[in-house]
mmCIF file of C-alpha atoms in Angstrom:
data_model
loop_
_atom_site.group_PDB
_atom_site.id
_atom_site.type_symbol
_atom_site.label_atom_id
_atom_site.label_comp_id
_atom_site.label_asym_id
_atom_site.label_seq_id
_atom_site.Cartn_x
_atom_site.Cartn_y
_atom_site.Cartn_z
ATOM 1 C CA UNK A 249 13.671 6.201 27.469
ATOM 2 C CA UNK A 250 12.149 2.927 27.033
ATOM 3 C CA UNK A 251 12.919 0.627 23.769
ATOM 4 C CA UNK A 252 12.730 -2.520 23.013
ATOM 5 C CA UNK A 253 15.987 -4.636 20.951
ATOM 6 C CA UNK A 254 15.198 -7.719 18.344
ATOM 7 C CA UNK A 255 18.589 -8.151 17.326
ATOM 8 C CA UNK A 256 17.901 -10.522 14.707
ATOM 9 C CA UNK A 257 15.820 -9.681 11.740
ATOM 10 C CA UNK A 258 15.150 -13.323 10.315
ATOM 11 C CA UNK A 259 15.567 -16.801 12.395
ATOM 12 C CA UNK A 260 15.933 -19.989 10.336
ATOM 13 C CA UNK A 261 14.975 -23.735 11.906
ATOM 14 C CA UNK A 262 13.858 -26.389 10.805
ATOM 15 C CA UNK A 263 10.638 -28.220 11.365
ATOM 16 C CA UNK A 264 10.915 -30.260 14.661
ATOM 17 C CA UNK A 265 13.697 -28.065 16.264
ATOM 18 C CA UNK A 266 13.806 -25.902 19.200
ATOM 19 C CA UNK A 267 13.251 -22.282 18.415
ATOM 20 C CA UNK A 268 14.354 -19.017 19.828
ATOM 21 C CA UNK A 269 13.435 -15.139 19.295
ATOM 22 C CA UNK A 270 15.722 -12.637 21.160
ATOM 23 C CA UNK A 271 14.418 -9.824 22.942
ATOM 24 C CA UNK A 272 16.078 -7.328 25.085
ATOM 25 C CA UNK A 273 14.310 -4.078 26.492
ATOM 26 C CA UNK A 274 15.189 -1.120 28.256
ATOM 27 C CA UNK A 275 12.524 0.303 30.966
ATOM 28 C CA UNK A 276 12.567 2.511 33.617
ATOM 29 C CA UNK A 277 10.509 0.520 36.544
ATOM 30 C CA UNK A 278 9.347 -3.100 36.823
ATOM 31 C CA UNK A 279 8.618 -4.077 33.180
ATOM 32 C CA UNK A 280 5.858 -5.205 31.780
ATOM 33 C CA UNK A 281 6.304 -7.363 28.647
ATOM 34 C CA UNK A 282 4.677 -8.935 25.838
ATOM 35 C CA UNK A 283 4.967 -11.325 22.278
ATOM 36 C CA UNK A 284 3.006 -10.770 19.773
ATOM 37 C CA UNK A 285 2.530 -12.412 16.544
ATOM 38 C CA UNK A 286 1.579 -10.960 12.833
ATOM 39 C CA UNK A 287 1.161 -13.006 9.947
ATOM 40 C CA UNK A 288 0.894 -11.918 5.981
ATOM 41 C CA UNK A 289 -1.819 -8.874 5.752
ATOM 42 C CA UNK A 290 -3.004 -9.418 9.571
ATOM 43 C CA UNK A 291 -3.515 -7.717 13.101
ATOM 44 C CA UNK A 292 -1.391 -8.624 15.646
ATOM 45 C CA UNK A 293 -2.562 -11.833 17.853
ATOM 46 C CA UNK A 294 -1.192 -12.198 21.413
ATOM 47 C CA UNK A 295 1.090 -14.996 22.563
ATOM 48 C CA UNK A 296 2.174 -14.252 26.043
ATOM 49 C CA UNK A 297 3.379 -11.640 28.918
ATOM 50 C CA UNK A 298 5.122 -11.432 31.892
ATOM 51 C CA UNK A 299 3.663 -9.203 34.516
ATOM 52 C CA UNK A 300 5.296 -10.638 37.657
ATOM 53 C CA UNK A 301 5.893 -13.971 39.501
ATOM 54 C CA UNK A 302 7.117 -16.848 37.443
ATOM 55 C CA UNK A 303 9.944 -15.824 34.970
ATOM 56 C CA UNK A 304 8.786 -18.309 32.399
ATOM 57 C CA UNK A 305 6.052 -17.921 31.444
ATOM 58 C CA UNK A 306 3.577 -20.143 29.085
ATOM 59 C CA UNK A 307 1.395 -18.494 26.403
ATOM 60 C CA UNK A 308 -0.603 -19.853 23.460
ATOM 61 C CA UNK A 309 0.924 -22.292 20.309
ATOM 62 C CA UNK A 310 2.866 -24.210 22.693
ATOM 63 C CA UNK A 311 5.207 -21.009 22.959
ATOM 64 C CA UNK A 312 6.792 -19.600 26.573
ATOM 65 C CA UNK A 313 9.111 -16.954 27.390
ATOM 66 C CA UNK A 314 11.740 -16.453 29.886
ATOM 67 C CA UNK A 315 11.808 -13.061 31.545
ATOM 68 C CA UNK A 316 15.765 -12.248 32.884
ATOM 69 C CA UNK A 317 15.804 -9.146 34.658
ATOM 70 C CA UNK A 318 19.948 -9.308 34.986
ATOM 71 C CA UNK A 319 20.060 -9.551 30.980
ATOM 72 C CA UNK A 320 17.082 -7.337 30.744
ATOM 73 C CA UNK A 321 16.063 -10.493 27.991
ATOM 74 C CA UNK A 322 12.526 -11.462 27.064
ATOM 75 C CA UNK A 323 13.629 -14.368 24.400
ATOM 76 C CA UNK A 324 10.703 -15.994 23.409
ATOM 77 C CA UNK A 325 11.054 -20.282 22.798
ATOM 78 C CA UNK A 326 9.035 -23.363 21.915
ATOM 79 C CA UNK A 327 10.696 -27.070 22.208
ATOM 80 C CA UNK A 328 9.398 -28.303 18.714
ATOM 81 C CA UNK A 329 8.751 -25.490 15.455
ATOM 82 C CA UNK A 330 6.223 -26.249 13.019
ATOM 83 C CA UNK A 331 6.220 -24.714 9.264
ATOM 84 C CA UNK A 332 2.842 -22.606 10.559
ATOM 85 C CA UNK A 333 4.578 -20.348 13.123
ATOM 86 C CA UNK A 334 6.302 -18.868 10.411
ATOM 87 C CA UNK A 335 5.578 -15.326 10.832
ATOM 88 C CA UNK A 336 6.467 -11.921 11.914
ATOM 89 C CA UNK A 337 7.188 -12.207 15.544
ATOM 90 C CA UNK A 338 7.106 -8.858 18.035
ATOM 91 C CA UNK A 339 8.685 -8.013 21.401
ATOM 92 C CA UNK A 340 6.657 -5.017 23.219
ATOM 93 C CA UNK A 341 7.374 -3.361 26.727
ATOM 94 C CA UNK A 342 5.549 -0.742 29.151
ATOM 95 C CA UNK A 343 6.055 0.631 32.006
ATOM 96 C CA UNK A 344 4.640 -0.791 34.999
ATOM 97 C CA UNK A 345 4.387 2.471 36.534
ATOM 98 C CA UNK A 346 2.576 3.650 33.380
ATOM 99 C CA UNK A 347 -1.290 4.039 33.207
ATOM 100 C CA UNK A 348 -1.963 4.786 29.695
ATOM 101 C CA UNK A 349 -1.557 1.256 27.478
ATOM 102 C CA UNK A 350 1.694 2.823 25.273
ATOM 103 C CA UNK A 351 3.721 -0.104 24.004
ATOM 104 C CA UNK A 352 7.610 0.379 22.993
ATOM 105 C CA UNK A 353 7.561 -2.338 19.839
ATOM 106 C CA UNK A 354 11.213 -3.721 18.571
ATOM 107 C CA UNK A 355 11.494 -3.929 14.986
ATOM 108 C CA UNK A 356 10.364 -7.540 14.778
ATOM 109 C CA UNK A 357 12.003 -11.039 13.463
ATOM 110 C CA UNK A 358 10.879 -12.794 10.951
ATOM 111 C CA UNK A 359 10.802 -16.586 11.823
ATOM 112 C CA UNK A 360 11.224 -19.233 9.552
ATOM 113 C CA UNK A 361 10.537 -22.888 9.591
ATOM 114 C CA UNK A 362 11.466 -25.356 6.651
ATOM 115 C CA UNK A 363 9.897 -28.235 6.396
ATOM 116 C CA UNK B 378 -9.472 -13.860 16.628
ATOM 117 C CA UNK B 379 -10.455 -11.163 18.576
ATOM 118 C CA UNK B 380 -13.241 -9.315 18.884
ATOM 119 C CA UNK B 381 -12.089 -6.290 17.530
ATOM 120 C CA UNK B 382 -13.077 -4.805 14.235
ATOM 121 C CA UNK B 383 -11.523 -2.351 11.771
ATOM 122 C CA UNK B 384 -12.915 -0.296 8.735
ATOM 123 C CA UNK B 385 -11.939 0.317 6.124
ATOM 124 C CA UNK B 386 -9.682 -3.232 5.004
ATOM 125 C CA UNK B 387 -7.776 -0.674 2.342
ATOM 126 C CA UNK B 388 -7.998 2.974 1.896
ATOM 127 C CA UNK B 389 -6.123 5.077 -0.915
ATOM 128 C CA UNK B 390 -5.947 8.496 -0.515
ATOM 129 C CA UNK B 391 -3.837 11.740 -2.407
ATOM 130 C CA UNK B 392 -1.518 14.288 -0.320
ATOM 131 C CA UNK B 393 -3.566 16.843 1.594
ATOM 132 C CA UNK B 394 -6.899 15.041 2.383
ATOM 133 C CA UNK B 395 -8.459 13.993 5.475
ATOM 134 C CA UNK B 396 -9.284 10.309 6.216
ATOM 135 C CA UNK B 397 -11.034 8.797 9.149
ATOM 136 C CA UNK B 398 -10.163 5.018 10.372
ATOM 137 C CA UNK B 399 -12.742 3.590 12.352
ATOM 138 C CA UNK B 400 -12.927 0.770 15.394
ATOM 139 C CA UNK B 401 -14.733 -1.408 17.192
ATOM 140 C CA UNK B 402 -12.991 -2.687 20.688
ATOM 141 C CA UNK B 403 -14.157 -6.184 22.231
ATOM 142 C CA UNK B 404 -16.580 -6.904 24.352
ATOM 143 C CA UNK B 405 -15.758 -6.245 28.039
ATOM 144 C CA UNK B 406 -12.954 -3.473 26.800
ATOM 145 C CA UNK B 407 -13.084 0.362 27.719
ATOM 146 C CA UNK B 408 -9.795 1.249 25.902
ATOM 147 C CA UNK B 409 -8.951 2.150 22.621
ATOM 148 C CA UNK B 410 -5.228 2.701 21.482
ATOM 149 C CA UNK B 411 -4.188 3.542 17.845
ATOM 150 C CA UNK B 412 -0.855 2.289 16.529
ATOM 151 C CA UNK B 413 0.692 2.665 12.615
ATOM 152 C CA UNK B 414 2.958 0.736 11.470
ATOM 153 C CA UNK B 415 4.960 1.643 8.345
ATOM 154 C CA UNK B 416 6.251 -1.241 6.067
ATOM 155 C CA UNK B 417 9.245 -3.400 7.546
ATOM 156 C CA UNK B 418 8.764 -1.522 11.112
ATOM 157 C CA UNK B 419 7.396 -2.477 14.288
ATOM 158 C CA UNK B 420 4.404 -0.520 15.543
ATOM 159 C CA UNK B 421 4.071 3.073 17.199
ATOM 160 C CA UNK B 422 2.069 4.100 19.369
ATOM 161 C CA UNK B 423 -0.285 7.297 18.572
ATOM 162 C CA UNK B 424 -2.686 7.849 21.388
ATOM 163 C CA UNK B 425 -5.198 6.096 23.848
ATOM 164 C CA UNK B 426 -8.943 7.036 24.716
ATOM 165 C CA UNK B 427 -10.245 6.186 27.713
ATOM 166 C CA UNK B 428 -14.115 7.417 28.850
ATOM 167 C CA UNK B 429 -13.860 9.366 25.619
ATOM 168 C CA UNK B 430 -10.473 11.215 26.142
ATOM 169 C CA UNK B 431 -7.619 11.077 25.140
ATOM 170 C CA UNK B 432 -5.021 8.925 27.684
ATOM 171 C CA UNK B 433 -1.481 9.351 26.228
ATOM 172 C CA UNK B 434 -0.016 10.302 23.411
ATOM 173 C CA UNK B 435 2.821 9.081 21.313
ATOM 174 C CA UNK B 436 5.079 11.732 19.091
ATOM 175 C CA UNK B 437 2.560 12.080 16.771
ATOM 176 C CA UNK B 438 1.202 16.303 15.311
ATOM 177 C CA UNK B 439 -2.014 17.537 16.223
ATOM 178 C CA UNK B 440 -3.275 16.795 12.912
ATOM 179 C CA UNK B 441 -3.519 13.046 14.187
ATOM 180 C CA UNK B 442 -6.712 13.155 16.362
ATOM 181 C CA UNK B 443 -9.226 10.622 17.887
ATOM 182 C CA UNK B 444 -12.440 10.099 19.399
ATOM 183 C CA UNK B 445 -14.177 7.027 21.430
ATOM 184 C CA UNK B 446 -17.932 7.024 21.572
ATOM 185 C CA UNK B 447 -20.157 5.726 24.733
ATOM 186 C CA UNK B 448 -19.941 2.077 23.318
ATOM 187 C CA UNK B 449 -15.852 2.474 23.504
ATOM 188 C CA UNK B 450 -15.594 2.551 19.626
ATOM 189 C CA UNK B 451 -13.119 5.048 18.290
ATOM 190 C CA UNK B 452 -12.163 7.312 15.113
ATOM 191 C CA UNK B 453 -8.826 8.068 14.067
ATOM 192 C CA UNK B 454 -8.577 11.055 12.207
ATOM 193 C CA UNK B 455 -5.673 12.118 10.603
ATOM 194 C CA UNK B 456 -5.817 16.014 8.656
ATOM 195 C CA UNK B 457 -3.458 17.407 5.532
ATOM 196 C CA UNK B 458 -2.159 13.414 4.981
ATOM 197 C CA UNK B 459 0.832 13.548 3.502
ATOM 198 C CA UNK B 460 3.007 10.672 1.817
ATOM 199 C CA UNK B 461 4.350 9.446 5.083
ATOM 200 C CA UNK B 462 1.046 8.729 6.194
ATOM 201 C CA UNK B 463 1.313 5.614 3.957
ATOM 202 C CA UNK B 464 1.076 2.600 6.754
ATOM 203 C CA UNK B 465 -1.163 -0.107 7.978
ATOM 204 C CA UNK B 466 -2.841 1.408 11.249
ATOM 205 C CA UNK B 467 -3.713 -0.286 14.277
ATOM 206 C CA UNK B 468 -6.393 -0.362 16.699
ATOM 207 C CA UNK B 469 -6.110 -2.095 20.021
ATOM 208 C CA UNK B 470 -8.536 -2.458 22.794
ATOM 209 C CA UNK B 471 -8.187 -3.318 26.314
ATOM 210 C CA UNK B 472 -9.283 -3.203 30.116
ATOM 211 C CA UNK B 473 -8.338 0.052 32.107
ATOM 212 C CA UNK B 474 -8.916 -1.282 35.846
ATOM 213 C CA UNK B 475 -7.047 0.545 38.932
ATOM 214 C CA UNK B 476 -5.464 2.868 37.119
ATOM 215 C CA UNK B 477 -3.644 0.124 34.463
ATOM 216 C CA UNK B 478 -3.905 -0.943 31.466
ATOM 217 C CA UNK B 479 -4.256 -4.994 30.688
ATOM 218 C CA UNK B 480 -3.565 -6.977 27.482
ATOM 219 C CA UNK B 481 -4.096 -5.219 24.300
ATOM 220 C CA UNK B 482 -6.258 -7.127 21.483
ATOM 221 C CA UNK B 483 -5.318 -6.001 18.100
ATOM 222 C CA UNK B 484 -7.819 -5.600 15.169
ATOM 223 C CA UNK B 485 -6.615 -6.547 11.653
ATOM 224 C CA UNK B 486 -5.564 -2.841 10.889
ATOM 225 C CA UNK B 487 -6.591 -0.485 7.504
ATOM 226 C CA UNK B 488 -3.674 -0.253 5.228
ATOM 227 C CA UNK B 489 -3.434 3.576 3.820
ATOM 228 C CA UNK B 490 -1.827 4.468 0.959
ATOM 229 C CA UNK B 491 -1.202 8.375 0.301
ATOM 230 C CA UNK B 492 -0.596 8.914 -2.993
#
């Protein structure tokens, strides 16, 4: 069965620092994978995914990813955090075999950067 | 933003009526998939419509049911509603090409409360 892991439910940093957002998965097949990001009472905008090719890949905000098939890890990272990418921050995975769009969501990690 | 639309913002609702969520995909997009997400959780997936039927289905009863029109908007119709219903629900539209599924573009979801 395919899931998806955020093992932490809240990440602290401060302003300026690097960040990071863990994400391990569990797929049968080539993954597909994807970050999404929800703020207060909001939709959820895309950041980035990895389909194939590069394992890091970049995605909007200044934030990138680093697919590791041998950790079956998606974390998601940007060099420098700013106070507004505070939000709820989602891993997803499908099935590259699939054809219907079903996502596997983890449970999300709340990131937050202090001034 | 995307270009995908959502209505109602807010919908309350008592144990045992019908509702019916409506959507409007982006430009470009044949696919519609319907998510809900109860508080503190990460999304699940309900179902997908793609040329007006239904493409995969998440473990969700028969009394959650869909439609897309011609002009790939959607319906998401859910029967009896009972407490658990309570969640904000998702719509997500994307590009069905060679048999897969691209990125999916979240609207900003109807929150439903069941009381």
């Amino acid at each position: 069965a395919q899931s998806v892991a955020q093992p932490e439910d809240q990440v602290n940093v401060a302003e300026g620092n690097p960040l990071t957002v863990k994400c391990t998965y569990s797929v049968s097949g080539n993954p597909y994978l994807f970050w999404y990001v929800q703020y207060p009472n909001r939709g959820l905008q895309f950041l980035l995914k990895y389909i194939t090719g590069d394992n890091l890949v970049k995605g909007s905000y200044g934030f990138e990813a680093e697919f590791n098939k041998s950790q079956t890890s998606f974390h998601l990272k940007k060099p420098s955090a700013l106070v507004s990418d505070s939000a709820l921050y989602f891993c997803a995975v499908r099935a590259g075999s699939s054809n219907t769009g079903k996502l596997i969501f983890g449970q999300g990690t709340t990131l937050q950067v202090k001034p | 933003e995307t270009g995908v639309t959502q209505s109602p913002t807010h919908l309350i609702k008592t144990r045992g009526q019908q509702v019916t969520l409506r959507c409007s995909s982006q430009s470009g997009h044949n696919t519609v998939s319907w998510y809900q997400q109860a508080l503190g959780q990460g999304p699940q997936f309900i179902f997908q419509y793609y040329r007006e039927e239904e493409n995969g289905r998440g473990n969700f009863p028969p009394r959650f049911s869909g439609l897309q029109f011609p002009n790939y908007s959607s319906e998401l119709n859910v029967n009896a509603l009972e407490l658990d219903d309570s969640a904000l629900y998702l719509c997500a539209s994307s590009r069905l090409a060679g048999g897969l599924t691209d990125t999916q573009y979240f609207g900003p979801g109807t929150r439903l409360t069941v009381l």
